[in-house]
Amino acid sequence: MGRHATAGQAGPPAPGRHGLWWERAALAVVAAATITGVLRWAGQPWLTSLLVAGGVAVAVVVAALVAATVPPPHPHAHILERGHTPASAPRPAPAPHREPPPPDPRSWPGGP
């Protein structure tokens, strides 16, 4: 499911990626501490600040978990993004260059 649903055999896990959960937890703690400080600075009571901080921490963890399910880009996505076409495809003719119309003398400062 998600980025793990790619075709072929899965390779070995990347070295040093076993502790990914603590990175998400650290990000949630930093976000919660930041929002607590901001809300306290804005004059909110401690209870409100801590409740909102808890909600922020949960939202950060859930967002990180959802982001982990995003599949990898298609192998040819970089070609499609840049608008490349196969070499055998005919290229469209460029649009003819049109000169802008001359300025209207009535729009000049001081009139015609």
Short mmCIF file of N, CA and C in Angstrom, two decimals:
data_model
loop_
_atom_site.label_atom_id
_atom_site.label_comp_id
_atom_site.label_asym_id
_atom_site.label_seq_id
_atom_site.Cartn_x
_atom_site.Cartn_y
_atom_site.Cartn_z
N MET A 1 0.84 -1.17 0.00
CA MET A 1 0.00 0.00 0.00
C MET A 1 0.88 1.24 0.00
N GLY A 2 0.47 2.28 -0.67
CA GLY A 2 1.23 3.52 -0.69
C GLY A 2 2.55 3.37 -1.40
N ARG A 3 3.58 3.94 -0.86
CA ARG A 3 4.87 3.91 -1.53
C ARG A 3 5.50 2.53 -1.52
N HIS A 4 4.93 1.60 -0.74
CA HIS A 4 5.44 0.24 -0.70
C HIS A 4 4.78 -0.64 -1.75
N ALA A 5 3.91 -0.10 -2.56
CA ALA A 5 3.19 -0.89 -3.55
C ALA A 5 3.88 -0.86 -4.91
N THR A 6 5.16 -0.60 -4.95
CA THR A 6 5.87 -0.56 -6.22
C THR A 6 6.11 -1.98 -6.71
N ALA A 7 6.26 -2.13 -8.01
CA ALA A 7 6.50 -3.44 -8.59
C ALA A 7 7.92 -3.90 -8.28
N GLY A 8 8.11 -5.20 -8.30
CA GLY A 8 9.44 -5.74 -8.09
C GLY A 8 9.67 -6.08 -6.63
N GLN A 9 10.86 -6.57 -6.39
CA GLN A 9 11.22 -6.97 -5.04
C GLN A 9 11.65 -5.77 -4.21
N ALA A 10 11.26 -5.78 -2.98
CA ALA A 10 11.68 -4.70 -2.09
C ALA A 10 13.12 -4.94 -1.69
N GLY A 11 13.90 -3.91 -1.70
CA GLY A 11 15.29 -4.01 -1.30
C GLY A 11 15.43 -3.98 0.21
N PRO A 12 16.64 -4.09 0.68
CA PRO A 12 16.84 -4.01 2.13
C PRO A 12 16.52 -2.61 2.64
N PRO A 13 16.12 -2.50 3.89
CA PRO A 13 15.80 -1.17 4.42
C PRO A 13 17.04 -0.28 4.41
N ALA A 14 16.81 0.98 4.26
CA ALA A 14 17.92 1.93 4.25
C ALA A 14 18.60 1.94 5.61
N PRO A 15 19.93 2.03 5.64
CA PRO A 15 20.62 2.03 6.93
C PRO A 15 20.28 3.27 7.74
N GLY A 16 20.09 3.07 9.03
CA GLY A 16 19.84 4.20 9.91
C GLY A 16 18.42 4.72 9.88
N ARG A 17 17.50 4.05 9.22
CA ARG A 17 16.12 4.54 9.14
C ARG A 17 15.21 3.79 10.10
N HIS A 18 15.77 3.05 11.05
CA HIS A 18 14.94 2.29 11.98
C HIS A 18 14.31 3.18 13.04
N GLY A 19 14.88 4.33 13.30
CA GLY A 19 14.38 5.20 14.35
C GLY A 19 13.51 6.33 13.85
N LEU A 20 12.75 6.08 12.78
CA LEU A 20 11.95 7.15 12.19
C LEU A 20 10.85 7.63 13.14
N TRP A 21 10.37 6.76 14.02
CA TRP A 21 9.29 7.16 14.93
C TRP A 21 9.73 8.28 15.84
N TRP A 22 11.00 8.27 16.29
CA TRP A 22 11.43 9.31 17.22
C TRP A 22 11.57 10.65 16.51
N GLU A 23 11.84 10.64 15.20
CA GLU A 23 11.89 11.90 14.46
C GLU A 23 10.51 12.54 14.41
N ARG A 24 9.50 11.72 14.19
CA ARG A 24 8.12 12.24 14.17
C ARG A 24 7.71 12.75 15.54
N ALA A 25 8.09 12.00 16.58
CA ALA A 25 7.77 12.42 17.94
C ALA A 25 8.49 13.72 18.29
N ALA A 26 9.74 13.85 17.90
CA ALA A 26 10.48 15.09 18.18
C ALA A 26 9.86 16.27 17.45
N LEU A 27 9.44 16.06 16.20
CA LEU A 27 8.78 17.13 15.46
C LEU A 27 7.47 17.54 16.14
N ALA A 28 6.72 16.56 16.64
CA ALA A 28 5.47 16.86 17.34
C ALA A 28 5.73 17.63 18.63
N VAL A 29 6.77 17.25 19.37
CA VAL A 29 7.11 17.94 20.62
C VAL A 29 7.53 19.38 20.33
N VAL A 30 8.34 19.58 19.30
CA VAL A 30 8.78 20.94 18.96
C VAL A 30 7.58 21.80 18.54
N ALA A 31 6.69 21.22 17.72
CA ALA A 31 5.50 21.97 17.30
C ALA A 31 4.61 22.31 18.49
N ALA A 32 4.43 21.36 19.40
CA ALA A 32 3.59 21.60 20.57
C ALA A 32 4.22 22.66 21.48
N ALA A 33 5.52 22.57 21.69
CA ALA A 33 6.19 23.57 22.53
C ALA A 33 6.10 24.96 21.91
N THR A 34 6.25 25.02 20.61
CA THR A 34 6.18 26.32 19.92
C THR A 34 4.80 26.93 20.05
N ILE A 35 3.77 26.14 19.80
CA ILE A 35 2.41 26.69 19.87
C ILE A 35 2.04 27.04 21.30
N THR A 36 2.56 26.28 22.27
CA THR A 36 2.31 26.62 23.67
C THR A 36 2.93 27.98 24.00
N GLY A 37 4.17 28.18 23.57
CA GLY A 37 4.83 29.46 23.83
C GLY A 37 4.12 30.62 23.16
N VAL A 38 3.68 30.40 21.94
CA VAL A 38 2.99 31.48 21.21
C VAL A 38 1.66 31.81 21.88
N LEU A 39 0.91 30.79 22.26
CA LEU A 39 -0.39 31.05 22.90
C LEU A 39 -0.23 31.68 24.28
N ARG A 40 0.79 31.27 25.03
CA ARG A 40 1.05 31.91 26.33
C ARG A 40 1.46 33.36 26.13
N TRP A 41 2.30 33.63 25.12
CA TRP A 41 2.72 35.00 24.83
C TRP A 41 1.52 35.86 24.43
N ALA A 42 0.54 35.23 23.76
CA ALA A 42 -0.66 35.95 23.34
C ALA A 42 -1.66 36.14 24.48
N GLY A 43 -1.36 35.58 25.65
CA GLY A 43 -2.22 35.81 26.81
C GLY A 43 -3.25 34.73 27.07
N GLN A 44 -3.13 33.58 26.41
CA GLN A 44 -4.08 32.49 26.64
C GLN A 44 -3.72 31.76 27.94
N PRO A 45 -4.72 31.21 28.62
CA PRO A 45 -4.43 30.46 29.86
C PRO A 45 -3.66 29.16 29.54
N TRP A 46 -3.01 28.62 30.59
CA TRP A 46 -2.21 27.41 30.42
C TRP A 46 -3.02 26.25 29.88
N LEU A 47 -4.23 26.07 30.40
CA LEU A 47 -5.04 24.93 29.98
C LEU A 47 -5.34 24.99 28.48
N THR A 48 -5.73 26.15 28.01
CA THR A 48 -6.01 26.32 26.58
C THR A 48 -4.76 26.06 25.75
N SER A 49 -3.65 26.61 26.20
CA SER A 49 -2.40 26.44 25.46
C SER A 49 -2.00 24.97 25.37
N LEU A 50 -2.14 24.25 26.48
CA LEU A 50 -1.75 22.84 26.48
C LEU A 50 -2.71 21.97 25.68
N LEU A 51 -4.00 22.29 25.72
CA LEU A 51 -4.96 21.53 24.91
C LEU A 51 -4.71 21.72 23.41
N VAL A 52 -4.48 22.96 23.02
CA VAL A 52 -4.19 23.23 21.61
C VAL A 52 -2.86 22.57 21.22
N ALA A 53 -1.87 22.62 22.10
CA ALA A 53 -0.58 22.00 21.81
C ALA A 53 -0.73 20.49 21.64
N GLY A 54 -1.57 19.86 22.44
CA GLY A 54 -1.83 18.43 22.27
C GLY A 54 -2.46 18.13 20.92
N GLY A 55 -3.40 18.97 20.52
CA GLY A 55 -4.02 18.80 19.20
C GLY A 55 -3.02 18.98 18.07
N VAL A 56 -2.13 19.95 18.23
CA VAL A 56 -1.09 20.17 17.21
C VAL A 56 -0.17 18.97 17.14
N ALA A 57 0.22 18.43 18.28
CA ALA A 57 1.11 17.27 18.30
C ALA A 57 0.47 16.07 17.60
N VAL A 58 -0.81 15.83 17.86
CA VAL A 58 -1.52 14.74 17.20
C VAL A 58 -1.60 15.00 15.69
N ALA A 59 -1.90 16.22 15.30
CA ALA A 59 -2.00 16.55 13.87
C ALA A 59 -0.66 16.36 13.16
N VAL A 60 0.43 16.70 13.82
CA VAL A 60 1.75 16.55 13.21
C VAL A 60 2.07 15.07 13.02
N VAL A 61 1.79 14.25 14.01
CA VAL A 61 2.08 12.82 13.90
C VAL A 61 1.21 12.19 12.81
N VAL A 62 -0.08 12.53 12.78
CA VAL A 62 -0.97 11.97 11.76
C VAL A 62 -0.54 12.42 10.37
N ALA A 63 -0.16 13.68 10.24
CA ALA A 63 0.30 14.17 8.93
C ALA A 63 1.56 13.44 8.49
N ALA A 64 2.47 13.17 9.40
CA ALA A 64 3.69 12.44 9.05
C ALA A 64 3.37 11.01 8.65
N LEU A 65 2.42 10.39 9.33
CA LEU A 65 2.04 9.03 8.97
C LEU A 65 1.35 8.98 7.60
N VAL A 66 0.51 9.95 7.33
CA VAL A 66 -0.16 10.00 6.03
C VAL A 66 0.87 10.28 4.93
N ALA A 67 1.80 11.18 5.19
CA ALA A 67 2.82 11.51 4.18
C ALA A 67 3.70 10.30 3.87
N ALA A 68 3.85 9.39 4.82
CA ALA A 68 4.67 8.20 4.59
C ALA A 68 4.00 7.22 3.63
N THR A 69 2.71 7.40 3.36
CA THR A 69 2.01 6.49 2.45
C THR A 69 2.01 7.00 1.02
N VAL A 70 2.59 8.15 0.75
CA VAL A 70 2.60 8.71 -0.60
C VAL A 70 3.51 7.85 -1.48
N PRO A 71 3.02 7.43 -2.64
CA PRO A 71 3.85 6.60 -3.49
C PRO A 71 4.98 7.40 -4.12
N PRO A 72 6.04 6.71 -4.54
CA PRO A 72 7.14 7.42 -5.18
C PRO A 72 6.69 7.95 -6.55
N PRO A 73 7.39 8.92 -7.09
CA PRO A 73 6.99 9.44 -8.40
C PRO A 73 7.21 8.39 -9.49
N HIS A 74 6.49 8.54 -10.55
CA HIS A 74 6.63 7.66 -11.70
C HIS A 74 8.05 7.80 -12.25
N PRO A 75 8.65 6.71 -12.75
CA PRO A 75 10.03 6.80 -13.22
C PRO A 75 10.25 7.85 -14.31
N HIS A 76 9.22 8.14 -15.07
CA HIS A 76 9.37 9.11 -16.16
C HIS A 76 8.72 10.45 -15.83
N ALA A 77 8.43 10.69 -14.57
CA ALA A 77 7.74 11.93 -14.18
C ALA A 77 8.58 13.15 -14.50
N HIS A 78 9.89 13.07 -14.36
CA HIS A 78 10.73 14.23 -14.63
C HIS A 78 10.67 14.62 -16.10
N ILE A 79 10.47 13.65 -16.98
CA ILE A 79 10.35 13.97 -18.40
C ILE A 79 9.01 14.63 -18.67
N LEU A 80 7.96 14.11 -18.06
CA LEU A 80 6.62 14.66 -18.29
C LEU A 80 6.49 16.07 -17.74
N GLU A 81 7.14 16.35 -16.61
CA GLU A 81 7.04 17.68 -16.01
C GLU A 81 7.69 18.74 -16.88
N ARG A 82 8.77 18.41 -17.54
CA ARG A 82 9.49 19.40 -18.34
C ARG A 82 8.92 19.55 -19.74
N GLY A 83 7.91 18.77 -20.06
CA GLY A 83 7.27 18.91 -21.35
C GLY A 83 8.07 18.30 -22.48
N HIS A 84 8.96 17.36 -22.20
CA HIS A 84 9.73 16.71 -23.25
C HIS A 84 8.82 15.79 -24.05
N THR A 85 9.06 15.74 -25.33
CA THR A 85 8.35 14.82 -26.19
C THR A 85 9.37 13.91 -26.84
N PRO A 86 8.95 12.75 -27.29
CA PRO A 86 9.90 11.87 -27.97
C PRO A 86 10.50 12.57 -29.18
N ALA A 87 11.72 12.16 -29.55
CA ALA A 87 12.42 12.81 -30.67
C ALA A 87 11.68 12.61 -31.98
N SER A 88 10.92 11.52 -32.10
CA SER A 88 10.23 11.26 -33.36
C SER A 88 8.94 12.06 -33.49
N ALA A 89 8.46 12.66 -32.43
CA ALA A 89 7.21 13.41 -32.49
C ALA A 89 7.43 14.74 -33.21
N PRO A 90 6.51 15.11 -34.10
CA PRO A 90 6.67 16.41 -34.78
C PRO A 90 6.45 17.55 -33.80
N ARG A 91 7.23 18.57 -33.96
CA ARG A 91 7.10 19.74 -33.10
C ARG A 91 6.09 20.71 -33.71
N PRO A 92 5.24 21.30 -32.89
CA PRO A 92 4.29 22.27 -33.44
C PRO A 92 5.02 23.54 -33.89
N ALA A 93 4.44 24.15 -34.91
CA ALA A 93 5.03 25.39 -35.43
C ALA A 93 4.86 26.50 -34.40
N PRO A 94 5.87 27.34 -34.22
CA PRO A 94 5.70 28.43 -33.25
C PRO A 94 4.66 29.43 -33.73
N ALA A 95 4.01 30.05 -32.78
CA ALA A 95 3.00 31.05 -33.11
C ALA A 95 3.67 32.26 -33.77
N PRO A 96 3.02 32.86 -34.77
CA PRO A 96 3.64 34.02 -35.42
C PRO A 96 3.71 35.19 -34.44
N HIS A 97 4.77 35.97 -34.60
CA HIS A 97 4.96 37.13 -33.73
C HIS A 97 4.09 38.27 -34.24
N ARG A 98 3.30 38.81 -33.35
CA ARG A 98 2.42 39.92 -33.74
C ARG A 98 2.89 41.18 -33.05
N GLU A 99 3.00 42.23 -33.80
CA GLU A 99 3.41 43.52 -33.24
C GLU A 99 2.23 44.12 -32.48
N PRO A 100 2.50 44.79 -31.38
CA PRO A 100 1.40 45.43 -30.65
C PRO A 100 0.86 46.62 -31.45
N PRO A 101 -0.39 46.97 -31.23
CA PRO A 101 -0.95 48.11 -31.96
C PRO A 101 -0.26 49.40 -31.50
N PRO A 102 -0.26 50.42 -32.37
CA PRO A 102 0.35 51.70 -31.97
C PRO A 102 -0.46 52.34 -30.85
N PRO A 103 0.17 53.15 -30.01
CA PRO A 103 -0.56 53.77 -28.91
C PRO A 103 -1.62 54.74 -29.43
N ASP A 104 -2.68 54.87 -28.69
CA ASP A 104 -3.76 55.77 -29.04
C ASP A 104 -3.37 57.19 -28.63
N PRO A 105 -3.34 58.16 -29.56
CA PRO A 105 -2.94 59.52 -29.20
C PRO A 105 -3.84 60.16 -28.14
N ARG A 106 -5.09 59.67 -28.03
CA ARG A 106 -5.97 60.25 -27.02
C ARG A 106 -5.55 59.92 -25.60
N SER A 107 -4.69 58.88 -25.45
CA SER A 107 -4.28 58.50 -24.11
C SER A 107 -3.00 59.20 -23.68
N TRP A 108 -2.42 60.03 -24.55
CA TRP A 108 -1.19 60.72 -24.19
C TRP A 108 -1.49 61.85 -23.19
N PRO A 109 -0.56 62.12 -22.31
CA PRO A 109 -0.79 63.27 -21.40
C PRO A 109 -0.78 64.57 -22.21
N GLY A 110 -1.73 65.35 -22.05
CA GLY A 110 -1.81 66.62 -22.76
C GLY A 110 -2.67 66.54 -24.00
N GLY A 111 -3.17 65.36 -24.36
CA GLY A 111 -4.07 65.21 -25.49
C GLY A 111 -3.36 65.16 -26.83
N PRO A 112 -4.13 65.08 -27.94
CA PRO A 112 -3.54 64.97 -29.28
C PRO A 112 -2.93 66.26 -29.76
#
